[in-house]
């Protein structure tokens, strides 16, 4: 939302809250909650006009249901159609592009307009192929083609080069906190703690051959806390959330965030983990292996097969998961949802970036995913999913995003495991 729209929405919220007689304390809480809902609704192309806001506040027409977004029953049906687009239409489109020898620079799911954007380098040279009607509409979904100067791979390489130069810039007093690939804008966002004109100009000049934009970001964090409802707890009392079950040959594991079993930078191999609370009856298993760098913040807890399943807890009810996303099989703009014990309720948003990079205590992360959902302490390791598909596990805040996560294909590859889908 731009500043004018933000001011308008906050005015609407103030008027609406006063109309319905909230106290000053409730007003503040209501403003924060409803504004978040408005942002999520706008991301998915649902109305955010004044009448909609008033109805959201005054009637029972809207409910959060399984998506963590205030939606009407009709809008919930539309959400299911959005999942069908990313689960069925996008793979079919990729097959058609390959058959026609078109290498996309990037593919973006446009939730607001319910279409798919295909970025193509030198579009004019391929226009005679793309003019094929079959490539403009796939299963009644409109496909739009736009010319691209850079591919997703190009932007990834720019991001990598920026991090290679980060130490040199630090000697000049400029600390790069994060990078984030913004595919639709064809830019690399460079995050700094304190953005000044001088710092911004120096960074832009230094990377003059790269399409960069400087932004001010908060310090990245790892979510690890013993607060909340359903959780897993270490023998030290550290609380995190379960991501998914996995196996390697005949050995079974639970997957959560790697930093959950780190202490002073060291992995506590063999540390005992429990379900919900530390007691003999809730014993799960021991920390076995981990990855805490690059694209992955994950660890595996060795457990018996009876402690594994392919279910997730969505707002108190179970869902049986039927698939697991392949490595680099995700697309910017797709729907991603989050569950974690601290947040309690599930929430869905968009995948905004496939390459968010930053450092925590000297450890470099890259190719983390940045999403528009929110998370809090204790959600670490919690499931990132889309419909009935495992997508990844929550890491924490960084690179300008309230939630970054490790993609499940990257996790499985780095730890030599496979997702359990019974």
Coordinates of C-alpha atoms in Angstrom, one line a residue:
X1 CA 0.0 0.0 0.0
X2 CA 1.3 3.5 -0.8
X3 CA 1.3 6.3 1.9
X4 CA -1.9 7.9 0.7
X5 CA -3.8 4.6 0.8
X6 CA -2.3 3.8 4.2
X7 CA -3.6 7.1 5.6
X8 CA -7.0 6.4 4.1
X9 CA -7.2 3.0 5.6
X10 CA -6.1 4.1 9.0
X11 CA -8.8 6.9 8.9
X12 CA -11.4 4.3 7.9
X13 CA -10.3 2.1 10.8
X14 CA -10.4 4.9 13.3
X15 CA -13.9 5.9 12.2
X16 CA -15.1 2.3 12.2
X17 CA -13.7 1.5 15.6
X18 CA -15.3 4.6 17.1
X19 CA -18.7 3.7 15.5
X20 CA -18.7 0.4 17.1
X21 CA -17.8 1.7 20.6
X22 CA -14.3 0.2 21.3
X23 CA -12.3 1.5 24.1
X24 CA -9.0 3.3 23.5
X25 CA -7.0 0.2 24.3
X26 CA -9.2 -2.0 22.1
X27 CA -8.9 0.6 19.3
X28 CA -5.1 0.3 19.1
X29 CA -5.3 -3.5 19.0
X30 CA -8.1 -3.4 16.4
X31 CA -6.1 -1.0 14.2
X32 CA -3.1 -3.3 14.1
X33 CA -5.1 -6.5 13.5
X34 CA -7.4 -5.1 10.8
X35 CA -4.6 -3.3 9.0
X36 CA -2.7 -6.6 8.7
X37 CA -5.8 -8.2 7.4
X38 CA -6.3 -5.4 4.8
X39 CA -2.7 -5.9 3.6
X40 CA -3.2 -9.7 3.2
X41 CA -6.6 -9.2 1.4
X42 CA -5.1 -6.7 -0.9
X43 CA -2.2 -9.1 -1.8
X44 CA -4.8 -11.7 -2.9
X45 CA -6.9 -9.2 -4.8
X46 CA -9.9 -9.1 -2.4
X47 CA -11.8 -5.8 -1.8
X48 CA -10.4 -3.4 0.8
X49 CA -12.8 -0.5 0.3
X50 CA -14.5 1.3 3.1
X51 CA -17.7 -0.7 3.0
X52 CA -15.7 -4.0 3.2
X53 CA -13.8 -2.7 6.2
X54 CA -17.1 -1.7 8.0
X55 CA -18.5 -5.2 7.3
X56 CA -15.4 -6.9 8.5
X57 CA -15.7 -5.0 11.8
X58 CA -19.5 -5.3 12.3
X59 CA -20.7 -8.6 11.0
X60 CA -20.0 -12.3 11.2
X61 CA -19.9 -12.6 7.4
X62 CA -16.1 -12.9 7.5
X63 CA -14.1 -15.6 9.2
X64 CA -10.4 -16.5 9.2
X65 CA -11.0 -20.1 8.5
X66 CA -7.9 -22.1 7.6
X67 CA -6.0 -19.3 5.9
X68 CA -5.6 -16.8 8.7
X69 CA -7.2 -14.1 6.5
X70 CA -10.7 -12.6 7.1
X71 CA -12.6 -14.0 4.1
X72 CA -16.2 -14.5 3.1
X73 CA -17.4 -18.0 2.2
X74 CA -17.3 -17.0 -1.5
X75 CA -13.7 -15.7 -1.1
X76 CA -12.6 -19.0 0.6
X77 CA -13.8 -20.8 -2.5
X78 CA -11.7 -18.4 -4.6
X79 CA -8.7 -19.2 -2.5
X80 CA -9.0 -22.9 -3.3
X81 CA -9.0 -21.9 -7.0
X82 CA -5.8 -20.0 -6.4
X83 CA -4.2 -23.1 -5.1
X84 CA -5.4 -25.0 -8.1
X85 CA -3.7 -22.4 -10.3
X86 CA -0.3 -22.9 -8.7
X87 CA -0.6 -26.7 -8.2
X88 CA -2.0 -27.6 -11.6
X89 CA -1.9 -24.7 -14.1
X90 CA 1.7 -23.5 -13.5
X91 CA 3.3 -27.0 -14.0
X92 CA 1.2 -27.4 -17.2
X93 CA 2.4 -24.0 -18.5
X94 CA 6.1 -24.9 -17.8
X95 CA 5.6 -28.1 -19.9
X96 CA 4.1 -26.0 -22.8
X97 CA 7.0 -23.5 -22.6
X98 CA 9.5 -26.3 -22.7
X99 CA 7.8 -27.9 -25.7
X100 CA 8.0 -24.6 -27.5
X101 CA 11.7 -24.1 -26.6
X102 CA 11.0 -21.0 -24.5
X103 CA 13.3 -20.5 -21.6
X104 CA 11.5 -18.1 -19.2
X105 CA 13.6 -15.6 -17.3
X106 CA 11.1 -16.0 -14.5
X107 CA 7.5 -16.9 -13.7
X108 CA 5.3 -14.9 -11.3
X109 CA 1.9 -15.8 -10.1
X110 CA -0.2 -12.6 -10.0
X111 CA -2.7 -13.2 -7.2
X112 CA -4.3 -9.8 -7.5
X113 CA -5.4 -10.4 -11.1
X114 CA -5.5 -14.2 -11.0
X115 CA -3.1 -14.6 -13.9
X116 CA 0.4 -15.8 -14.6
X117 CA 3.3 -13.5 -15.7
X118 CA 6.0 -15.1 -17.8
X119 CA 9.2 -13.0 -18.1
X120 CA 11.1 -13.5 -21.3
X121 CA 14.4 -12.1 -22.5
X122 CA 14.3 -10.6 -26.0
X123 CA 10.5 -11.1 -26.2
X124 CA 10.2 -9.7 -29.7
X125 CA 12.3 -12.5 -31.1
X126 CA 9.9 -15.1 -29.6
X127 CA 6.7 -13.3 -30.3
X128 CA 5.8 -15.5 -33.3
X129 CA 5.9 -18.5 -31.1
X130 CA 4.1 -16.9 -28.1
X131 CA 1.3 -15.8 -30.4
X132 CA 0.2 -19.4 -30.3
X133 CA -3.2 -19.2 -28.5
X134 CA -2.4 -22.2 -26.4
X135 CA 0.4 -20.2 -24.6
X136 CA -1.9 -17.2 -23.8
X137 CA -4.5 -19.2 -21.8
X138 CA -3.8 -22.4 -19.9
X139 CA -6.9 -24.1 -18.5
X140 CA -8.8 -20.8 -18.6
X141 CA -6.0 -19.0 -16.8
X142 CA -4.6 -15.9 -18.6
X143 CA -0.9 -15.9 -19.2
X144 CA 0.9 -12.6 -19.8
X145 CA 4.3 -12.2 -21.3
X146 CA 6.6 -9.3 -20.5
X147 CA 10.1 -8.4 -21.7
X148 CA 12.9 -9.0 -19.1
X149 CA 16.3 -7.5 -19.0
X150 CA 17.5 -10.0 -16.3
X151 CA 16.6 -13.5 -15.5
X152 CA 16.1 -15.0 -12.0
X153 CA 19.5 -16.7 -12.4
X154 CA 21.1 -13.3 -13.3
X155 CA 19.7 -11.7 -10.2
X156 CA 20.9 -14.6 -8.0
X157 CA 24.4 -14.1 -9.4
X158 CA 24.2 -10.4 -8.7
X159 CA 23.2 -11.2 -5.1
X160 CA 26.1 -13.6 -4.7
X161 CA 28.6 -11.0 -6.1
X162 CA 27.2 -8.4 -3.6
X163 CA 28.0 -10.7 -0.7
X164 CA 31.5 -11.4 -2.0
X165 CA 32.1 -7.6 -1.8
X166 CA 30.4 -7.2 1.6
X167 CA 33.6 -7.6 3.7
X168 CA 35.4 -5.0 1.6
X169 CA 32.5 -2.5 2.0
X170 CA 32.6 -3.2 5.8
X171 CA 36.2 -1.8 5.9
X172 CA 34.8 1.4 4.5
X173 CA 32.2 1.6 7.2
X174 CA 29.2 0.2 5.2
X175 CA 27.6 -3.0 6.6
X176 CA 25.4 -5.0 4.2
X177 CA 22.8 -6.7 6.4
X178 CA 20.8 -8.5 3.8
X179 CA 19.9 -8.9 0.1
X180 CA 16.6 -9.9 -1.4
X181 CA 15.8 -10.8 -5.0
X182 CA 12.7 -8.9 -6.2
X183 CA 11.9 -10.8 -9.4
X184 CA 9.0 -8.6 -10.7
X185 CA 11.0 -5.4 -10.3
X186 CA 14.2 -7.1 -11.6
X187 CA 16.2 -5.7 -8.7
X188 CA 18.3 -6.8 -5.8
X189 CA 17.3 -5.1 -2.6
X190 CA 20.3 -4.4 -0.3
X191 CA 19.4 -4.0 3.3
X192 CA 21.3 -1.8 5.8
X193 CA 20.6 -0.8 9.4
X194 CA 20.8 2.9 9.0
X195 CA 20.0 4.2 5.5
X196 CA 21.4 7.6 4.8
X197 CA 21.7 9.4 1.5
X198 CA 25.5 9.1 1.6
X199 CA 25.3 5.3 2.4
X200 CA 22.7 4.7 -0.3
X201 CA 24.7 6.6 -3.0
X202 CA 27.9 4.9 -2.1
X203 CA 26.3 1.4 -2.4
X204 CA 24.6 2.3 -5.7
X205 CA 27.9 3.7 -7.1
X206 CA 29.8 0.6 -5.9
X207 CA 27.4 -1.7 -7.6
X208 CA 26.7 0.6 -10.6
X209 CA 26.5 -2.3 -13.0
X210 CA 23.9 -4.1 -10.9
X211 CA 20.1 -3.3 -10.6
X212 CA 20.1 -2.5 -6.9
X213 CA 17.9 -0.6 -4.5
X214 CA 19.0 0.2 -0.9
X215 CA 16.5 -0.3 2.0
X216 CA 16.6 0.0 5.7
X217 CA 15.9 -3.3 7.5
X218 CA 15.8 -4.5 11.1
X219 CA 18.4 -6.9 12.5
X220 CA 17.6 -10.5 11.4
X221 CA 16.5 -12.9 14.2
X222 CA 16.0 -16.6 14.7
X223 CA 12.7 -17.6 16.2
X224 CA 13.4 -19.8 19.2
X225 CA 11.4 -19.5 22.4
X226 CA 9.7 -21.8 25.0
X227 CA 6.4 -19.9 24.9
X228 CA 3.0 -20.9 23.5
X229 CA 0.8 -23.9 22.8
X230 CA 1.7 -27.0 20.9
X231 CA 5.5 -27.3 20.6
X232 CA 8.6 -29.4 20.9
X233 CA 10.9 -28.7 23.9
X234 CA 14.6 -29.4 24.3
X235 CA 16.2 -30.7 27.6
X236 CA 17.3 -27.0 28.1
X237 CA 13.8 -25.8 27.8
X238 CA 14.1 -24.3 24.4
X239 CA 10.8 -24.4 22.5
X240 CA 10.4 -24.7 18.8
X241 CA 7.8 -26.0 16.3
X242 CA 7.7 -29.2 14.4
X243 CA 8.1 -28.8 10.6
X244 CA 7.6 -32.3 9.1
X245 CA 8.5 -35.9 9.3
X246 CA 11.3 -37.4 7.2
X247 CA 13.4 -40.5 6.8
X248 CA 16.7 -41.8 5.3
X249 CA 16.8 -45.5 4.5
X250 CA 15.3 -47.1 7.7
X251 CA 15.9 -44.1 10.0
X252 CA 13.2 -41.7 10.9
X253 CA 13.3 -38.0 11.9
X254 CA 11.4 -34.9 12.8
X255 CA 12.6 -31.7 11.1
X256 CA 12.7 -28.3 12.8
X257 CA 15.0 -25.3 12.7
X258 CA 18.7 -25.8 13.1
X259 CA 19.2 -22.9 15.5
X260 CA 16.8 -24.6 18.0
X261 CA 19.7 -26.9 19.1
X262 CA 22.5 -24.4 18.8
X263 CA 24.2 -23.0 21.9
X264 CA 27.1 -20.5 21.6
X265 CA 27.3 -21.4 17.9
X266 CA 27.7 -25.2 18.5
X267 CA 25.2 -27.9 17.6
X268 CA 24.2 -29.9 20.6
X269 CA 24.3 -33.4 19.0
X270 CA 22.5 -35.9 21.2
X271 CA 20.3 -33.3 23.0
X272 CA 17.0 -34.8 24.1
X273 CA 13.7 -33.4 22.7
X274 CA 10.2 -33.7 24.0
X275 CA 6.6 -33.1 22.7
X276 CA 5.0 -30.1 24.4
X277 CA 6.7 -30.5 27.8
X278 CA 9.8 -32.1 29.3
X279 CA 8.6 -35.4 30.7
X280 CA 9.4 -39.1 30.2
X281 CA 6.0 -39.7 28.6
X282 CA 6.6 -37.0 26.1
X283 CA 10.1 -38.0 25.0
X284 CA 10.7 -37.8 21.2
X285 CA 14.3 -38.5 20.5
X286 CA 17.7 -36.8 20.1
X287 CA 19.2 -34.1 17.9
X288 CA 21.1 -35.9 15.2
X289 CA 22.3 -33.6 12.4
X290 CA 21.8 -30.1 11.2
X291 CA 22.6 -27.5 8.5
X292 CA 22.9 -23.8 9.6
X293 CA 24.2 -21.9 6.6
X294 CA 23.5 -21.2 3.0
X295 CA 19.9 -21.8 2.0
X296 CA 19.1 -24.0 5.0
X297 CA 18.4 -23.6 8.7
X298 CA 17.3 -27.0 9.8
X299 CA 18.0 -30.0 12.0
X300 CA 16.7 -33.5 12.3
X301 CA 15.7 -35.2 15.5
X302 CA 16.1 -39.0 15.4
X303 CA 12.9 -40.7 16.5
X304 CA 11.1 -44.0 16.2
X305 CA 8.8 -44.5 13.2
X306 CA 5.8 -44.3 15.5
X307 CA 6.6 -40.7 16.2
X308 CA 6.3 -39.6 12.5
X309 CA 3.3 -38.8 10.4
X310 CA 2.2 -36.7 7.4
X311 CA -0.2 -34.4 9.3
X312 CA -0.2 -30.7 10.3
X313 CA -2.3 -29.0 12.9
X314 CA -4.3 -26.1 11.5
X315 CA -6.2 -24.2 14.1
X316 CA -6.8 -27.3 16.2
X317 CA -7.8 -29.7 13.4
X318 CA -5.5 -32.0 11.5
X319 CA -4.7 -32.0 7.8
X320 CA -3.1 -34.9 6.0
X321 CA -0.4 -33.7 3.6
X322 CA -0.1 -35.4 0.2
X323 CA 3.0 -34.0 -1.4
X324 CA 6.3 -32.2 -0.9
X325 CA 7.6 -29.3 -3.0
X326 CA 10.7 -30.2 -5.1
X327 CA 13.9 -28.3 -5.0
X328 CA 13.5 -24.8 -6.7
X329 CA 10.0 -25.8 -7.8
X330 CA 8.4 -22.7 -6.2
X331 CA 7.3 -19.5 -8.0
X332 CA 7.2 -15.9 -6.8
X333 CA 3.7 -14.9 -6.1
X334 CA 2.5 -18.4 -5.0
X335 CA 0.5 -18.8 -1.8
X336 CA 2.4 -20.0 1.2
X337 CA 0.9 -20.6 4.7
X338 CA 2.5 -20.9 8.1
X339 CA 1.7 -22.8 11.3
X340 CA 3.6 -22.6 14.5
X341 CA 2.9 -23.0 18.2
X342 CA 3.6 -19.4 19.3
X343 CA 1.4 -17.8 16.6
X344 CA -1.3 -20.4 17.3
X345 CA -3.4 -19.6 14.2
X346 CA -2.5 -20.6 10.7
X347 CA -1.9 -17.7 8.3
X348 CA -1.5 -17.5 4.5
X349 CA 0.4 -15.0 2.4
X350 CA 2.5 -14.7 -0.7
X351 CA 6.0 -15.9 -1.6
X352 CA 7.7 -12.5 -2.3
X353 CA 11.3 -13.5 -2.9
X354 CA 13.2 -16.7 -3.6
X355 CA 16.5 -15.3 -2.6
X356 CA 16.8 -13.5 0.7
X357 CA 20.3 -13.3 2.1
X358 CA 21.8 -12.1 5.4
X359 CA 24.3 -12.9 8.1
X360 CA 23.6 -13.9 11.7
X361 CA 26.6 -13.9 14.1
X362 CA 28.9 -14.3 11.1
X363 CA 27.0 -17.1 9.5
X364 CA 26.0 -16.4 5.9
X365 CA 22.5 -17.4 4.7
X366 CA 21.3 -17.1 1.1
X367 CA 18.4 -18.3 -1.1
X368 CA 16.1 -18.2 1.9
X369 CA 12.5 -17.5 0.9
X370 CA 10.8 -14.3 2.0
X371 CA 7.0 -14.4 2.6
X372 CA 4.3 -11.9 3.6
X373 CA 3.1 -14.0 6.5
X374 CA 4.0 -13.0 10.1
X375 CA 5.7 -15.2 12.7
X376 CA 6.9 -14.8 16.2
X377 CA 9.3 -16.3 18.8
X378 CA 8.6 -20.0 19.0
X379 CA 7.4 -20.5 15.5
X380 CA 10.9 -21.6 14.5
X381 CA 10.8 -24.8 12.5
X382 CA 7.1 -24.7 12.0
X383 CA 5.6 -25.9 8.8
X384 CA 5.4 -23.7 5.7
X385 CA 2.8 -25.3 3.4
X386 CA 0.4 -24.6 0.5
X387 CA -2.9 -26.4 0.5
X388 CA -1.8 -30.1 1.0
X389 CA 1.8 -29.6 0.0
X390 CA 4.8 -29.2 2.3
X391 CA 6.8 -26.1 1.3
X392 CA 9.5 -25.6 4.0
X393 CA 10.0 -24.6 7.6
X394 CA 10.1 -21.2 9.3
X395 CA 13.5 -19.6 10.1
X396 CA 12.9 -16.1 11.4
X397 CA 12.9 -12.4 10.5
X398 CA 15.5 -11.0 8.0
X399 CA 16.1 -9.1 4.8
X400 CA 13.0 -6.8 5.4
X401 CA 10.7 -9.8 5.9
X402 CA 8.8 -10.7 9.0
X403 CA 9.2 -14.4 7.9
X404 CA 11.9 -16.1 6.0
X405 CA 11.9 -19.8 5.6
X406 CA 14.1 -22.7 4.3
X407 CA 12.6 -24.4 1.2
X408 CA 11.9 -28.1 1.8
X409 CA 13.8 -29.3 -1.3
X410 CA 16.9 -27.5 -0.2
X411 CA 16.5 -29.0 3.3
X412 CA 16.1 -32.6 2.1
X413 CA 19.0 -32.3 -0.3
X414 CA 21.4 -30.8 2.3
X415 CA 20.5 -33.4 5.0
X416 CA 20.1 -36.4 2.8
X417 CA 16.5 -37.1 3.8
X418 CA 13.1 -37.4 2.1
X419 CA 9.7 -36.1 3.3
X420 CA 7.3 -38.8 4.7
X421 CA 4.2 -38.9 2.6
X422 CA 2.2 -42.0 3.4

